[in-house]
Short mmCIF file of C-alpha atoms and ligand atoms in Angstrom, two decimals:
data_model
loop_
_atom_site.label_atom_id
_atom_site.label_comp_id
_atom_site.label_asym_id
_atom_site.label_seq_id
_atom_site.Cartn_x
_atom_site.Cartn_y
_atom_site.Cartn_z
CA UNK A 1 -5.22 10.35 33.33
CA UNK A 2 -5.33 7.78 30.52
CA UNK A 3 -8.91 6.86 29.55
CA UNK A 4 -9.71 3.14 29.61
CA UNK A 5 -12.61 1.89 27.49
CA UNK A 6 -15.08 -0.78 28.59
CA UNK A 7 -16.37 -3.50 26.23
CA UNK A 8 -19.25 -1.36 24.96
CA UNK A 9 -16.98 1.61 24.34
CA UNK A 10 -14.51 -0.62 22.49
CA UNK A 11 -17.35 -1.73 20.23
CA UNK A 12 -18.08 1.93 19.47
CA UNK A 13 -14.39 2.49 18.82
CA UNK A 14 -14.37 -0.40 16.32
CA UNK A 15 -17.18 1.29 14.40
CA UNK A 16 -15.47 4.69 14.18
CA UNK A 17 -12.18 3.04 13.30
CA UNK A 18 -13.71 0.85 10.60
CA UNK A 19 -15.15 3.90 8.86
CA UNK A 20 -11.79 5.68 9.18
CA UNK A 21 -10.14 2.70 7.50
CA UNK A 22 -12.72 2.51 4.71
CA UNK A 23 -12.13 6.19 3.91
CA UNK A 24 -8.36 5.70 3.83
CA UNK A 25 -8.73 2.65 1.59
CA UNK A 26 -11.03 4.48 -0.83
CA UNK A 27 -8.54 7.33 -1.19
CA UNK A 28 -5.67 4.91 -1.69
CA UNK A 29 -7.52 3.09 -4.46
CA UNK A 30 -8.16 6.41 -6.22
CA UNK A 31 -4.53 7.48 -6.37
CA UNK A 32 -3.36 7.89 -9.96
CA UNK A 33 -1.33 10.38 -11.94
CA UNK A 34 -3.27 13.61 -12.43
CA UNK A 35 -5.53 13.39 -9.37
CA UNK A 36 -5.27 16.31 -6.94
CA UNK A 37 -5.05 16.08 -3.18
CA UNK A 38 -8.35 18.02 -3.07
CA UNK A 39 -9.94 15.19 -5.10
CA UNK A 40 -8.60 12.64 -2.60
CA UNK A 41 -9.90 14.72 0.30
CA UNK A 42 -13.37 14.76 -1.27
CA UNK A 43 -13.35 10.97 -1.63
CA UNK A 44 -12.52 10.71 2.05
CA UNK A 45 -15.19 13.21 3.08
CA UNK A 46 -17.83 11.45 0.99
CA UNK A 47 -16.92 7.99 2.29
CA UNK A 48 -17.07 9.07 5.92
CA UNK A 49 -20.36 10.94 5.53
CA UNK A 50 -21.92 8.08 3.53
CA UNK A 51 -21.29 5.82 6.52
CA UNK A 52 -23.07 8.25 8.83
CA UNK A 53 -19.91 9.53 10.50
CA UNK A 54 -18.16 12.88 10.75
CA UNK A 55 -14.68 13.68 9.38
CA UNK A 56 -12.99 14.44 12.68
CA UNK A 57 -9.93 16.13 11.15
CA UNK A 58 -12.10 18.82 9.52
CA UNK A 59 -12.00 21.96 11.63
CA UNK A 60 -9.79 20.45 14.33
CA UNK A 61 -7.45 23.26 15.42
CA UNK A 62 -8.77 25.02 12.29
CA UNK A 63 -7.55 22.40 9.77
CA UNK A 64 -9.53 22.84 6.53
CA UNK A 65 -9.48 19.28 5.11
CA UNK A 66 -10.97 15.90 6.01
CA UNK A 67 -7.50 14.41 5.65
CA UNK A 68 -3.90 15.51 5.89
CA UNK A 69 -2.28 14.63 2.56
CA UNK A 70 1.49 14.95 2.44
CA UNK A 71 3.51 14.26 -0.73
CA UNK A 72 7.17 13.16 -1.02
CA UNK A 73 9.27 15.31 1.38
CA UNK A 74 6.14 16.38 3.25
CA UNK A 75 5.95 14.50 6.56
CA UNK A 76 2.47 15.28 7.90
CA UNK A 77 -0.30 17.92 7.94
CA UNK A 78 -0.31 18.62 4.19
CA UNK A 79 -3.41 20.66 3.29
CA UNK A 80 -5.51 19.16 0.48
CA UNK A 81 -5.38 21.44 -2.56
CA UNK A 82 -6.53 21.57 -6.17
CA UNK A 83 -3.05 22.84 -6.96
CA UNK A 84 -1.29 19.70 -5.73
CA UNK A 85 -1.39 17.21 -8.61
CA UNK A 86 -0.10 13.68 -7.99
CA UNK A 87 2.55 12.56 -10.46
CA UNK A 88 3.90 9.10 -11.30
CA UNK A 89 6.49 8.03 -8.73
CA UNK A 90 5.15 10.26 -5.94
CA UNK A 91 4.63 8.89 -2.46
CA UNK A 92 1.43 10.16 -0.87
CA UNK A 93 0.85 10.01 2.89
CA UNK A 94 -2.81 10.20 3.83
CA UNK A 95 -3.90 10.60 7.46
CA UNK A 96 -7.60 10.67 8.27
CA UNK A 97 -10.23 9.76 10.82
CA UNK A 98 -13.93 9.49 11.45
CA UNK A 99 -16.10 10.10 14.50
CA UNK A 100 -19.43 8.45 15.21
CA UNK A 101 -21.52 8.14 18.37
CA UNK A 102 -18.94 10.11 20.31
CA UNK A 103 -15.88 8.00 19.46
CA UNK A 104 -12.98 8.58 17.08
CA UNK A 105 -10.79 6.58 14.74
CA UNK A 106 -7.45 7.68 13.28
CA UNK A 107 -5.25 6.03 10.64
CA UNK A 108 -2.64 6.77 8.00
CA UNK A 109 -0.94 5.05 5.07
CA UNK A 110 1.66 6.10 2.52
CA UNK A 111 0.76 5.06 -1.01
CA UNK A 112 2.93 5.08 -4.09
CA UNK A 113 1.63 6.47 -7.39
CA UNK A 114 2.49 3.92 -10.05
CA UNK A 115 6.05 2.67 -9.98
CA UNK A 116 8.15 4.33 -7.28
CA UNK A 117 11.92 4.09 -7.01
CA UNK A 118 13.46 1.29 -4.98
CA UNK A 119 14.63 3.50 -2.10
CA UNK A 120 11.16 5.02 -1.75
CA UNK A 121 9.67 1.53 -1.80
CA UNK A 122 12.08 0.43 0.94
CA UNK A 123 11.15 3.50 3.03
CA UNK A 124 7.46 2.57 2.79
CA UNK A 125 8.16 -1.07 3.60
CA UNK A 126 10.33 -0.25 6.62
CA UNK A 127 7.90 2.36 7.97
CA UNK A 128 4.96 -0.01 7.61
CA UNK A 129 6.83 -2.83 9.32
CA UNK A 130 7.95 -0.47 12.11
CA UNK A 131 4.28 0.24 12.83
CA UNK A 132 3.66 -3.48 13.24
CA UNK A 133 6.70 -3.80 15.53
CA UNK A 134 5.20 -1.01 17.66
CA UNK A 135 1.77 -2.61 17.66
CA UNK A 136 3.27 -5.91 18.81
CA UNK A 137 4.59 -4.12 21.90
CA UNK A 138 1.16 -2.69 22.81
CA UNK A 139 0.58 -5.41 25.37
CA UNK A 140 -0.96 -5.09 28.84
CA UNK A 141 1.82 -4.84 31.42
CA UNK A 142 4.28 -3.27 28.98
CA UNK A 143 5.02 0.46 29.06
CA UNK A 144 4.55 3.18 26.44
CA UNK A 145 8.32 3.27 25.96
CA UNK A 146 8.30 -0.33 24.76
CA UNK A 147 6.28 0.75 21.71
CA UNK A 148 8.62 3.57 20.72
CA UNK A 149 11.73 1.53 21.38
CA UNK A 150 10.48 -1.24 19.07
CA UNK A 151 9.67 1.23 16.28
CA UNK A 152 12.94 3.12 16.61
CA UNK A 153 15.13 0.02 16.69
CA UNK A 154 13.63 -1.36 13.51
CA UNK A 155 13.77 1.96 11.65
CA UNK A 156 17.37 2.73 12.61
CA UNK A 157 18.53 -0.83 11.91
CA UNK A 158 17.34 -0.16 8.37
CA UNK A 159 19.19 3.13 8.05
CA UNK A 160 16.27 5.54 8.30
CA UNK A 161 15.31 7.99 11.08
CA UNK A 162 12.26 8.48 13.29
CA UNK A 163 10.68 11.93 13.49
CA UNK A 164 10.94 13.26 17.05
CA UNK A 165 8.83 16.43 16.87
CA UNK A 166 5.48 14.63 16.46
CA UNK A 167 4.18 11.57 18.27
CA UNK A 168 1.23 9.19 18.46
CA UNK A 169 -1.46 9.55 21.08
CA UNK A 170 -4.40 8.06 22.90
CA UNK A 171 -7.64 8.18 20.91
CA UNK A 172 -11.23 7.67 22.05
CA UNK A 173 -13.88 10.23 22.95
CA UNK A 174 -11.30 12.77 21.79
CA UNK A 175 -9.17 12.38 18.67
CA UNK A 176 -6.14 13.29 20.76
CA UNK A 177 -6.11 11.94 24.31
CA UNK A 178 -3.45 10.97 26.81
CA UNK A 179 -0.95 9.40 26.65
CA UNK A 180 1.58 10.63 24.13
CA UNK A 181 2.95 7.65 22.18
CA UNK A 182 6.44 8.52 20.89
CA UNK A 183 7.91 6.46 18.06
CA UNK A 184 11.26 6.53 19.83
CA UNK A 185 12.55 6.12 23.35
CA UNK A 186 13.59 3.56 25.90
CA UNK A 187 11.91 0.25 26.67
CA UNK A 188 10.51 -0.02 30.18
CA UNK A 189 9.81 3.72 30.51
CA UNK A 190 6.58 5.69 30.60
CA UNK A 191 3.01 4.83 31.61
CA UNK A 192 2.02 1.19 32.10
CA UNK A 193 -0.33 -0.23 29.44
CA UNK A 194 -3.59 -1.72 30.68
CA UNK A 195 -6.48 -3.44 28.89
CA UNK A 196 -8.97 -0.98 27.40
CA UNK A 197 -6.46 1.66 26.41
CA UNK A 198 -6.81 2.72 22.77
CA UNK A 199 -3.75 4.20 21.12
CA UNK A 200 -2.94 5.77 17.75
CA UNK A 201 0.51 4.39 16.93
CA UNK A 202 1.94 6.32 14.01
CA UNK A 203 5.60 6.19 13.02
CA UNK A 204 6.75 9.05 10.80
CA UNK A 205 10.01 7.96 9.19
CA UNK A 206 12.47 10.04 7.19
CA UNK A 207 14.86 8.84 4.53
CA UNK A 208 17.73 10.92 5.95
CA UNK A 209 17.74 13.21 9.01
CA UNK A 210 14.83 13.18 11.46
CA UNK A 211 14.80 17.00 11.54
CA UNK A 212 11.63 18.62 10.20
CA UNK A 213 10.34 22.15 9.66
CA UNK A 214 6.93 23.73 9.11
CA UNK A 215 6.13 25.63 5.91
CA UNK A 216 4.79 29.19 5.90
CA UNK A 217 1.20 27.89 5.49
CA UNK A 218 1.47 27.10 9.20
CA UNK A 219 0.56 23.43 8.70
CA UNK A 220 2.69 21.45 6.27
CA UNK A 221 5.61 19.71 7.95
CA UNK A 222 8.49 18.80 5.63
CA UNK A 223 11.88 17.15 6.06
CA UNK A 224 14.52 19.81 6.67
CA UNK A 225 16.91 18.19 4.18
CA UNK A 226 14.37 17.53 1.41
CA UNK A 227 14.51 13.73 1.77
CA UNK A 228 11.42 11.57 1.52
CA UNK A 229 9.15 10.79 4.48
CA UNK A 230 6.55 8.08 5.15
CA UNK A 231 3.76 7.72 7.72
CA UNK A 232 1.72 4.69 8.74
CA UNK A 233 -0.83 4.64 11.55
CA UNK A 234 -3.38 2.35 13.16
CA UNK A 235 -5.69 2.83 16.11
CA UNK A 236 -4.99 -0.13 18.39
CA UNK A 237 -6.70 -1.44 21.53
CA UNK A 238 -4.78 -3.10 24.35
CA UNK A 239 -6.83 -6.23 25.15
CA UNK A 240 -6.51 -9.38 27.23
CA UNK A 241 -5.91 -11.24 23.96
CA UNK A 242 -3.12 -8.85 22.94
CA UNK A 243 -3.08 -5.82 20.65
CA UNK A 244 -6.17 -5.45 18.46
CA UNK A 245 -5.96 -3.27 15.34
CA UNK A 246 -9.26 -1.36 15.23
CA UNK A 247 -8.74 0.50 11.95
CA UNK A 248 -9.65 -2.41 9.68
CA UNK A 249 -11.40 -1.66 6.38
CA UNK A 250 -14.22 -4.23 6.46
CA UNK A 251 -17.66 -3.44 5.14
CA UNK A 252 -20.38 -4.03 7.72
CA UNK A 253 -21.89 -7.52 7.46
MG1 MG B 1 -2.91 10.33 14.87
#
């Protein structure tokens, strides 16, 4: 059963998502050589709490941080650590969310530290654009498969690969709700999209092979071949006016 939000619930979603986006933005602006991923996690925690919300990643399935912070060949679920120091040229994927008044936001962005090499820059650009291709397909009457097909086509046309082992998801009263939102697949397949659905669309894109593995910490997912990986995510509502990105970093008026 895919939850559908009414107008009031969508307003609550916008609030949770806005705080999620502000936290992500604050961490991105703090990235510089020498900062640790624990420092970035603290910035995220503080931003979310300052806005009266709760870091919804913290404690979920036992995850220790307020954000998953994944560097270079790490795909997702990197654990914030004082031992992980960001260096010039690193790419840093940050995934975080906030909950307030019973609703959740979820978003991710891959930032570069200083000047990154041209192939890394292209990976970030393609992954970010693939997210927007997916969002454009999140239209009432379409199917879930239309989103993944749009993402996959763009990524593969540009010579990169879409991670298969992890997918996007519905988001609302729970951080992870139905349906699954794969970043790959066939157009015209899967559940029909209707107005009021809220989806976390989140392409994870690898430089080389899409195959990933999990490190012995039980969390950190890395590319199997050591290539780079990028991750961009928005929480999006399907509305009568088309897809609405909810994770927008605007201060409250
Ligand atoms: Mg997500």
